[in-house]
Coordinates of C-alpha atoms in Angstrom, one line a residue:
X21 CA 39.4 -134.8 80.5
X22 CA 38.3 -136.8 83.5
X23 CA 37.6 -140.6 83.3
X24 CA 35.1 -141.2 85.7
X25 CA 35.8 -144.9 84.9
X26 CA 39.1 -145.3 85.9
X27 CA 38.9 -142.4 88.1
X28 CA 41.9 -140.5 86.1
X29 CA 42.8 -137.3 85.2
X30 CA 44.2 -136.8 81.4
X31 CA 46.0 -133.7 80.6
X32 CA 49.3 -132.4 79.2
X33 CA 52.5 -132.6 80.7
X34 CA 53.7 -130.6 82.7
X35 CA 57.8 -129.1 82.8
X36 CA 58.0 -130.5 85.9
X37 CA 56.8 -134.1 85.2
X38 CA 58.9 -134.1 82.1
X39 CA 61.5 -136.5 84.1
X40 CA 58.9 -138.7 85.6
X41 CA 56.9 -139.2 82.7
X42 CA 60.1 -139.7 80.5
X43 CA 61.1 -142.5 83.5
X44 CA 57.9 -144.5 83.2
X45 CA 58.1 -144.3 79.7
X46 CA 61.2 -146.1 79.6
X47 CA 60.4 -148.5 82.1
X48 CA 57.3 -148.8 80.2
X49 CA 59.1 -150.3 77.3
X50 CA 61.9 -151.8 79.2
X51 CA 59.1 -154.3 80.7
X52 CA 57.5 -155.1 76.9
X53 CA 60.8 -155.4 75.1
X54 CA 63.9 -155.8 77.3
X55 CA 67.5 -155.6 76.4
X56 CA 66.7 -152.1 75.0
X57 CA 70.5 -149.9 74.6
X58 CA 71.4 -146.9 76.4
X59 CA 70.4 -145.0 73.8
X60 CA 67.5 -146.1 73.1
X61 CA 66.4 -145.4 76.2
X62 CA 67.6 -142.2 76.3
X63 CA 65.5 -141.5 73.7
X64 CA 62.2 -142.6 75.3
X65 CA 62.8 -140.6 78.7
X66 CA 63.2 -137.8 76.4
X67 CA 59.8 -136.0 76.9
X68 CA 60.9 -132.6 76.7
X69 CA 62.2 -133.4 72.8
X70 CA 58.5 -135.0 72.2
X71 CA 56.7 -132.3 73.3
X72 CA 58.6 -129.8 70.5
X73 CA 56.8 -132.1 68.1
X74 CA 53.8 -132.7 69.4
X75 CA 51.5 -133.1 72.5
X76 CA 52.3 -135.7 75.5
X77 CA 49.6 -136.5 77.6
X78 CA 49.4 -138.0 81.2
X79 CA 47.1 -140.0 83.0
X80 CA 47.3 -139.2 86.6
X81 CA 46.0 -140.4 90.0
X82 CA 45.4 -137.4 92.1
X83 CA 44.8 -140.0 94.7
X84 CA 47.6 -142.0 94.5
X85 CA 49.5 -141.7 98.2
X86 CA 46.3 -143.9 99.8
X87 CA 47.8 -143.9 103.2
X88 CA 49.8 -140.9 103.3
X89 CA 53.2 -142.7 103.4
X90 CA 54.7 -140.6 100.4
X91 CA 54.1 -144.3 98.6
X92 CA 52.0 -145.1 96.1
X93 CA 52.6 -148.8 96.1
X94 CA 51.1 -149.3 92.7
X95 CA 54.5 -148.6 90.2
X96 CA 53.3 -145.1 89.3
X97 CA 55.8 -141.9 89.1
X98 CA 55.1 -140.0 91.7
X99 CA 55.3 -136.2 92.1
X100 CA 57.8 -135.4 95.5
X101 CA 55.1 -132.8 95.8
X102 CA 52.0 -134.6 96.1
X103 CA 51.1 -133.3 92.8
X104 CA 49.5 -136.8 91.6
X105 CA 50.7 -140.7 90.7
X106 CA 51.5 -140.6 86.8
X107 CA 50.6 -143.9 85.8
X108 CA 50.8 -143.6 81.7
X109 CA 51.7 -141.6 79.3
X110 CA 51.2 -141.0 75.1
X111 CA 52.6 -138.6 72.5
X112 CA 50.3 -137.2 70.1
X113 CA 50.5 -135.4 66.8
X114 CA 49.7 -131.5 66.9
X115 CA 46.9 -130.6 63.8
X116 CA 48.2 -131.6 60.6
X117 CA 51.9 -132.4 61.4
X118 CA 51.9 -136.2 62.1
X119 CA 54.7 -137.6 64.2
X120 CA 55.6 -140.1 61.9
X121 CA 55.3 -141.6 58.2
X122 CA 52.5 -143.8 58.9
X123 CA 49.7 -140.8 58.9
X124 CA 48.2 -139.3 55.5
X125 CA 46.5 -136.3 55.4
X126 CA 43.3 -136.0 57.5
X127 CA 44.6 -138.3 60.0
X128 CA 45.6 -137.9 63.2
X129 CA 48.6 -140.6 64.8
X130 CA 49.9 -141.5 68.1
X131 CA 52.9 -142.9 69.4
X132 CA 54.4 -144.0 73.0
X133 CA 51.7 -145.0 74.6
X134 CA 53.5 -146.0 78.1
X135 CA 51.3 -147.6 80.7
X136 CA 53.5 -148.4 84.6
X137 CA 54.1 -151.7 84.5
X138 CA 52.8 -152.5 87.8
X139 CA 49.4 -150.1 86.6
X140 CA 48.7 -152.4 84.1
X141 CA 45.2 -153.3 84.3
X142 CA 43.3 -150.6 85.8
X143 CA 42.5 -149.0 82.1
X144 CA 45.0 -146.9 81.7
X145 CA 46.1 -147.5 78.1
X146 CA 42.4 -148.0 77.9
X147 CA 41.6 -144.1 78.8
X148 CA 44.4 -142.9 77.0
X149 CA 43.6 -144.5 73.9
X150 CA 39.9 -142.9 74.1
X151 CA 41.4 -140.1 75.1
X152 CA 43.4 -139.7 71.5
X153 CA 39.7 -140.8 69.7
X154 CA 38.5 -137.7 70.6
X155 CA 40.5 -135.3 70.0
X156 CA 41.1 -136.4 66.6
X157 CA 37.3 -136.3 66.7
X158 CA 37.4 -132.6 67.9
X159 CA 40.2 -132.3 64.9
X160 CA 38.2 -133.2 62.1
X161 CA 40.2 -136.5 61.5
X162 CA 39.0 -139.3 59.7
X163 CA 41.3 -141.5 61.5
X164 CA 44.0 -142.3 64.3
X165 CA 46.7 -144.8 62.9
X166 CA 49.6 -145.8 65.2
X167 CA 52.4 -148.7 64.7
X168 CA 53.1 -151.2 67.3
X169 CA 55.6 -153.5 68.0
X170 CA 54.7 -157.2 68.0
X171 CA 55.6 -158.1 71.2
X172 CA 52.4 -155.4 72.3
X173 CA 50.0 -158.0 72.0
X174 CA 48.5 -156.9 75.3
X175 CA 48.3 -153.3 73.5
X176 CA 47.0 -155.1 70.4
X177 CA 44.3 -156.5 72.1
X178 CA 43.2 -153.4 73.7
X179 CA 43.0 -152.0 70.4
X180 CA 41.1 -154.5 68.8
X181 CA 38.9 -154.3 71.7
X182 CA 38.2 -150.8 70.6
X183 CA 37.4 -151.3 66.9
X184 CA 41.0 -150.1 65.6
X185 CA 41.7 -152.6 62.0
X186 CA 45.1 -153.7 60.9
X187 CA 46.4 -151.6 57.9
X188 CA 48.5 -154.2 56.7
X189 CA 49.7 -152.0 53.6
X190 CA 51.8 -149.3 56.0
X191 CA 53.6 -151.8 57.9
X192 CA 57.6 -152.9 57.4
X193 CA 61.0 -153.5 59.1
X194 CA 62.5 -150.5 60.2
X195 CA 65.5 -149.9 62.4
X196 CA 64.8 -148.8 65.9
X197 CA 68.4 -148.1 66.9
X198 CA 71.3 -149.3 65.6
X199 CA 71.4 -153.3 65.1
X200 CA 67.7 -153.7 65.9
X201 CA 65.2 -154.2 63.4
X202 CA 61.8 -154.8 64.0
X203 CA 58.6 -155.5 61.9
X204 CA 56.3 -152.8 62.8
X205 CA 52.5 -153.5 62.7
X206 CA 50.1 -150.8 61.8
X207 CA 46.7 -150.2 62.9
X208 CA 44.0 -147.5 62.3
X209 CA 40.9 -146.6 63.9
X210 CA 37.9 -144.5 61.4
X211 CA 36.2 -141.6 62.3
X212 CA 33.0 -140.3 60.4
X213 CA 34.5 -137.5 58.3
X214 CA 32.2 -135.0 59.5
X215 CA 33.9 -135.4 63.2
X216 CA 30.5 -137.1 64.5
X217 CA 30.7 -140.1 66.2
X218 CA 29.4 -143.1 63.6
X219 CA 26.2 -143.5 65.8
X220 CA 25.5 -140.4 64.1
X221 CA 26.1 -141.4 60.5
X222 CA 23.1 -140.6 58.7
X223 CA 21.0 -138.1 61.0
X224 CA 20.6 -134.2 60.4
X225 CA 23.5 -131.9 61.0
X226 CA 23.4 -130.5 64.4
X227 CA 21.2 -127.3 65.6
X228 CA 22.9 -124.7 67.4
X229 CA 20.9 -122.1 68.8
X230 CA 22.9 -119.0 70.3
X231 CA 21.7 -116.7 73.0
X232 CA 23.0 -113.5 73.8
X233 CA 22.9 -113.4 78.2
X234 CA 24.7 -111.3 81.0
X235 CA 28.1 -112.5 81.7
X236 CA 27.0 -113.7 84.9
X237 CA 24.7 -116.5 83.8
X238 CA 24.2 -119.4 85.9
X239 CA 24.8 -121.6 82.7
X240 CA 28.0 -119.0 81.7
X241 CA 29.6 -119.6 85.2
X242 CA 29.2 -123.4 84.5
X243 CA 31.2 -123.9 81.5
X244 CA 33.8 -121.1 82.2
X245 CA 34.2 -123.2 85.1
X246 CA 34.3 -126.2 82.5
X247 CA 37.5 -124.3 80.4
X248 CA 39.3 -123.8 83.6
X249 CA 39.1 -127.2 84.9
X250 CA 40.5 -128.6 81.0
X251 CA 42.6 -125.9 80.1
X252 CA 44.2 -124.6 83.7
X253 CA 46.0 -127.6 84.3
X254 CA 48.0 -126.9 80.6
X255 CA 49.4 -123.7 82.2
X256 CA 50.1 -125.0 85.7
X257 CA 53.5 -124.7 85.4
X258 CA 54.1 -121.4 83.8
X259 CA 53.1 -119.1 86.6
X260 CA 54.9 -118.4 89.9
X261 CA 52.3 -119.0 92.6
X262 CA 55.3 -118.7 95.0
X263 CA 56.0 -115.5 94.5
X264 CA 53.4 -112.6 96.0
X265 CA 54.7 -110.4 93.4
X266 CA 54.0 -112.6 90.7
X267 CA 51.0 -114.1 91.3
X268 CA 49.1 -110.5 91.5
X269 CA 50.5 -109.6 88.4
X270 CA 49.4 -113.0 86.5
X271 CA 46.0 -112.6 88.2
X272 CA 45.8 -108.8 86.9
X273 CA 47.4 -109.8 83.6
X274 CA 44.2 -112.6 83.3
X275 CA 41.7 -111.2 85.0
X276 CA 38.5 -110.1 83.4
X277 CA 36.3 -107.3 84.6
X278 CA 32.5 -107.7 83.6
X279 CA 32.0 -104.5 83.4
X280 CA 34.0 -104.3 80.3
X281 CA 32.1 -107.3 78.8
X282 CA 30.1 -105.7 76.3
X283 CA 28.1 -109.1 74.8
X284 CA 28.3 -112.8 75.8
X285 CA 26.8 -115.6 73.8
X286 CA 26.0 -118.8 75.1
X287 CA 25.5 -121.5 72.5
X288 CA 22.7 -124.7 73.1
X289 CA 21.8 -127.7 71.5
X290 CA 18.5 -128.1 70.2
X291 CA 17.6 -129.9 73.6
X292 CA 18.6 -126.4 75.3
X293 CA 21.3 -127.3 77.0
X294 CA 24.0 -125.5 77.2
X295 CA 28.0 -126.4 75.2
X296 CA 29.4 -123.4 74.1
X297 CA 30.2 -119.8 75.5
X298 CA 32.4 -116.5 74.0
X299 CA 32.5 -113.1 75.3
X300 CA 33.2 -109.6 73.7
X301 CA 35.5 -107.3 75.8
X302 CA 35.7 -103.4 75.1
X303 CA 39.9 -103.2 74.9
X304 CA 41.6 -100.2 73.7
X305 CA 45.6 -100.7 72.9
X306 CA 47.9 -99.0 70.3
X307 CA 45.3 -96.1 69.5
X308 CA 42.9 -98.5 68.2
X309 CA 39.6 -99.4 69.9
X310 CA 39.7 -103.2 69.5
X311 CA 37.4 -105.5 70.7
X312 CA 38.7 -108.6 72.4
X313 CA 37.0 -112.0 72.2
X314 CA 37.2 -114.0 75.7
X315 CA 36.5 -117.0 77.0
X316 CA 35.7 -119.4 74.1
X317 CA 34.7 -122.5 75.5
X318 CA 32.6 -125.7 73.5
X319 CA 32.0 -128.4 75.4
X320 CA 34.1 -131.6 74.2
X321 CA 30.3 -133.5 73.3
X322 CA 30.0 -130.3 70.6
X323 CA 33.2 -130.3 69.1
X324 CA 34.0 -131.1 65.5
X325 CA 30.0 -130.1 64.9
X326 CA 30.2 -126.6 63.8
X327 CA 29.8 -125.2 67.0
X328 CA 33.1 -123.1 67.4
X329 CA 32.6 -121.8 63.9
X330 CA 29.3 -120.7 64.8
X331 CA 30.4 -119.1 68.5
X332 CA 32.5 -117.2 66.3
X333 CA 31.0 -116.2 64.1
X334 CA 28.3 -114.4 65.7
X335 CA 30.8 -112.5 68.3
X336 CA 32.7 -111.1 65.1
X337 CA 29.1 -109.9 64.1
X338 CA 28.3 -108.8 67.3
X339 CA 32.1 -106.4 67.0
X340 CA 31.0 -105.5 63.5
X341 CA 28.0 -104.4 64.3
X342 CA 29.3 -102.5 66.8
X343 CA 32.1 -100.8 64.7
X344 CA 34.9 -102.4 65.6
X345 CA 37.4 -102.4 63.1
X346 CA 39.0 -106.0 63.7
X347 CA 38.5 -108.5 66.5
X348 CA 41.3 -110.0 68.9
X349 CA 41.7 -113.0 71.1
X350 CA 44.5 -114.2 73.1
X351 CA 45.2 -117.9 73.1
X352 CA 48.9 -120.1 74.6
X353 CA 50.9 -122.4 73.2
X354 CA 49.5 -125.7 74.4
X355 CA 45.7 -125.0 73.0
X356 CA 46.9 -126.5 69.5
X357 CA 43.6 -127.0 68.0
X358 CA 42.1 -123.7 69.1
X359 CA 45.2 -122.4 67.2
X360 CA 44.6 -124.4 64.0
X361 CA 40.8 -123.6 64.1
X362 CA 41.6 -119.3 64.4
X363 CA 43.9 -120.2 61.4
X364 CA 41.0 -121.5 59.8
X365 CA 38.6 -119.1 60.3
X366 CA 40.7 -116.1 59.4
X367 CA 43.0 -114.9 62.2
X368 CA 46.6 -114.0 61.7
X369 CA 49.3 -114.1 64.2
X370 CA 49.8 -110.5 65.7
X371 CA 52.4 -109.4 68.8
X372 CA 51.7 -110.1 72.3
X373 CA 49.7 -107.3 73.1
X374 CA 48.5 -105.8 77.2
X375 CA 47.9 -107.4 79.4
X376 CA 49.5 -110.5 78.1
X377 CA 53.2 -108.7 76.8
X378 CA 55.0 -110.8 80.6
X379 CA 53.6 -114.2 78.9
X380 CA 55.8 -115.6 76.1
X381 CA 53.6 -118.4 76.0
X382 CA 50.9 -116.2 74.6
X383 CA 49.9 -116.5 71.3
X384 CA 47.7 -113.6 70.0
X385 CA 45.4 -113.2 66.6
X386 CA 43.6 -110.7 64.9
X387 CA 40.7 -110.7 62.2
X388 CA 39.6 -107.7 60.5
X389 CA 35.9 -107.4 60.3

């Protein structure tokens, strides 16, 4: 995600950053509370425990160094490689397994939201806040609920500014670390249950109309370019660009030959313009000829709407119809929600299969048709 209004990037953390975000986390805190133990801190620089549960985020500058003195003079964690100014930072819950007592089912919660303290005002905590909105949007929630200290009445405000209520009825003293008990507030923010955003309420469920195209479609190229931009970034850190050796092989490992594309389907809203592409590739593996789905893509505007399902759908008729037996599709370990919607619709976990088998991180499903 890209907030054109704060000019920030938002994306998962990478191994890397997990110290720096984990840093201004802490300091984060440090600046709101004060006289926080060891411990307790400890706990908040921690990042590489938070993402085993769930999914931490980071806004980043990519144009923090301003005048190319290695300083970004604005209180932001900087990467030593020029990699981009992390200026905040916010743990989210993974589909259905909340982070924390406060969420019911259907609900999607938050926690850690860490803005730099010198950042502060720019919109940070602003974009990242949004930024949780809509993915529980894209989830299917019917809510985002978070606690909140009292002394975050900056952070309260923002959230009243953004239509989030009190939930008076989850909130209590609990015991942040030993000795220090504090009266946590609760807020939640409702979603329409269908997903759509409330301007919505009311109106006709959306039209999809899919297309079958050539692989090299102007409007194909477009939003493949789209996934790379959001879902590249997840992976940055998993492959060895520094190594020759390596690098080929990922790029064999990932790369797709058109030639082997045997259908793509390009899904439009009933305006004709274009949120949603999959692709069929001809991939034979264990002595079974397989057909491998590629490239799903649905523009975040289209999420939560049906449009996935119906992408789907229509490729695994498109296999059937072709005698295909079952269909596969790789997907990694940070795409959560694509994970929980595969689940969903049917697909079971299977082994790594080739070209993936090098990429632990690869999770890989199977339907039969």
């Amino acid at each position: 995600m890209t907030s054109t209004a704060t000019a920030l990037t938002i994306r998962l953390v990478r191994t890397e950053e997990f110290a720096r975000a984990g840093e201004l986390t802490a300091r984060a805190y440090q600046h709101s509370y004060g006289g926080l133990s060891e411990q307790y801190l400890a706990s908040l620089r921690d990042v590489a425990g938070r993402v085993r549960s769930g999914d931490v985020w980071v806004a980043v500058d990519d144009g923090g160094d301003r005048d190319g003195s290695g300083d970004t003079g604005d209180g932001g964690e900087r990467a030593p490689d020029g990699g981009g100014e992390i200026l905040g930072t916010v743990w989210v819950a993974r589909p259905n397994r909340p982070l924390a007592g406060i969420a019911q089912p259907g609900e999607t919660d938050f926690r850690q939201l860490a803005v730099a303290p010198e950042a502060r005002g720019r919109g940070v905590g602003e974009a990242l806040t949004r930024h949780v909105i809509e993915l529980a949007r894209e989830r299917g929630s019917h809510r985002v609920v978070m606690n909140s200290g009292p002394e975050m009445t900056a952070a309260h405000a923002l959230y009243a500014k953004l239509g989030f209520s009190r939930l008076p009825e989850r909130e209590g003293r609990i015991e942040v670390e030993p000795g220090r008990f504090i009266e946590l507030l609760a807020f939640g923010y409702d979603l329409e249950p269908s997903g759509a955003p409330a301007a919505d309420a009311g109106g006709p469920a959306p039209t999809w109309v899919l297309q079958h195209i050539d692989y090299d479609d102007p409007r194909a190229a477009a939003l493949r370019a789209e996934m790379d931009r959001e879902v590249g970034p997840r992976y940055a850190d998993r492959f060895d660009e520094t190594d020759p050796e390596a690098a080929a092989r990922s790029a064999r490992a990932f790369a797709l030959d058109p030639a082997t594309i045997v259908a793509t389907v390009l899904v439009t809203d009933a305006a004709g313009e274009p949120v949603g592409h999959g692709a069929l590739r001809d991939l034979a593996h264990d002595g079974i000829r397989d057909l491998e789905i590629k490239r799903v893509y649905v523009h975040p505007r289209a999420r939560g709407l049906g449009a996935s399902r119906a992408l789907l759908a229509e490729l695994e008729r498109i296999a059937r119809d072709r005698g295909a037996a079952r269909v596969i599709l790789q997907t990694g370990d940070r795409q959560h929600d694509a994970v929980v919607l595969y689940e969903r619709l049917g697909y079971t976990p299977i082994p790594i299969y080739a070209p993936y088998t090098d990429y632990a991180f690869s999770r890989c499903f199977a339907k039969p048709l």
